[in-house]
N, CA and C atoms as an extended XYZ file, in Angstrom:
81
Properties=species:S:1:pos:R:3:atomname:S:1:resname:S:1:resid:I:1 pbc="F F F"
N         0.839       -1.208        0.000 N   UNK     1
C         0.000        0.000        0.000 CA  UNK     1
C         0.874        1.259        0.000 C   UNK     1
N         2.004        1.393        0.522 N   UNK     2
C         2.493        2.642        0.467 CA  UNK     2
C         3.251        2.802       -0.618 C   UNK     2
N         3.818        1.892       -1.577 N   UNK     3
C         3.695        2.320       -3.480 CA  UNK     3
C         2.522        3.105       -3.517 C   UNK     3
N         1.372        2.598       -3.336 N   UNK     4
C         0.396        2.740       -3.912 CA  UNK     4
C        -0.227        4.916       -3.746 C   UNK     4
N        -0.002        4.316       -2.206 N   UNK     5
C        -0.018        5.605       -1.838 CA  UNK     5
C         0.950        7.039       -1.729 C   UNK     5
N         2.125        6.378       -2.148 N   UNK     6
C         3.405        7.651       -3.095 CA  UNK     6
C         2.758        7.870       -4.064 C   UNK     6
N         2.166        7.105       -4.525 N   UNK     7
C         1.750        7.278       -6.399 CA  UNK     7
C         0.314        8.137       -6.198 C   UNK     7
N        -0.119        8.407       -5.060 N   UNK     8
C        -1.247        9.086       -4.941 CA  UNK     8
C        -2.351        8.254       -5.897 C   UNK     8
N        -2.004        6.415       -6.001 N   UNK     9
C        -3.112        5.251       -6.221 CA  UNK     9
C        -3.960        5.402       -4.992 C   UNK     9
N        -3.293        5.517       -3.787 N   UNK    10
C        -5.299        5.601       -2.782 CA  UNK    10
C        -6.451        6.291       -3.211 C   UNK    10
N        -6.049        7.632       -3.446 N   UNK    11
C        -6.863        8.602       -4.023 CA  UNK    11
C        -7.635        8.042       -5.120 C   UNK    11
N        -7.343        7.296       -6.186 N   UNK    12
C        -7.706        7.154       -7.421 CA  UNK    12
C        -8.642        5.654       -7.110 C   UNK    12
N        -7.570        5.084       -6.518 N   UNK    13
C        -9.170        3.423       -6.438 CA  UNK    13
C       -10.132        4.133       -5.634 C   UNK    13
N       -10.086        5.008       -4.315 N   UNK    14
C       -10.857        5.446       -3.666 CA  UNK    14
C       -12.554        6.325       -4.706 C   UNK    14
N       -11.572        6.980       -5.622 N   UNK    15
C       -12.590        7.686       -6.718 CA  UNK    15
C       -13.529        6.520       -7.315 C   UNK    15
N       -12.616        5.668       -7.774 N   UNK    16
C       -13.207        4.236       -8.425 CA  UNK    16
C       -14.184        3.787       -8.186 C   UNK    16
N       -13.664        3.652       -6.547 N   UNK    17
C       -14.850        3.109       -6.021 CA  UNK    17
C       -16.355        3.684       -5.785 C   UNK    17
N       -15.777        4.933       -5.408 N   UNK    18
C       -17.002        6.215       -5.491 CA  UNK    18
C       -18.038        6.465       -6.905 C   UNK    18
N       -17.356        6.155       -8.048 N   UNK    19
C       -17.760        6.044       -8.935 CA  UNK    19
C       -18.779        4.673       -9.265 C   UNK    19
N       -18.596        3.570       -8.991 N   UNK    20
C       -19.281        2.383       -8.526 CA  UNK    20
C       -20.356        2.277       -7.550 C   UNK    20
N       -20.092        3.179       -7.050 N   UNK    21
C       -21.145        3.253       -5.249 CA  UNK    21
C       -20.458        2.411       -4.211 C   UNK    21
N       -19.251        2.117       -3.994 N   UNK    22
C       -18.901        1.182       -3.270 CA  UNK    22
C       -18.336        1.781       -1.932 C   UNK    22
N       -18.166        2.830       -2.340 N   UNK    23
C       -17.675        3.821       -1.049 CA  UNK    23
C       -18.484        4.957       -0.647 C   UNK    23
N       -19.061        4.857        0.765 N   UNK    24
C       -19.694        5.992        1.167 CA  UNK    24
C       -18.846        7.336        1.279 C   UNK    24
N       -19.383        8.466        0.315 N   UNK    25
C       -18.403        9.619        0.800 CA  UNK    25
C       -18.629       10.977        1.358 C   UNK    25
N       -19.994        9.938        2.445 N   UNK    26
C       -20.830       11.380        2.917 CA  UNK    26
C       -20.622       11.099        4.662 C   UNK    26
N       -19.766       11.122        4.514 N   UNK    27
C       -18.837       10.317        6.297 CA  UNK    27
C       -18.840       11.871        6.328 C   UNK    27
């Protein structure tokens, strides 16, 4: 995960997922 997250990849599967409905992003 922390490749992932240098590469600023959290951000982007996180969108992914948001885009899918898989992530609530009204926390």
């Amino acid at each position: 995960m922390e490749d992932l997250n240098e590469a600023g990849g959290v951000y982007a599967v996180m969108n992914e997922l948001t885009k899918v409905g898989l992530l609530d992003t009204d926390l």
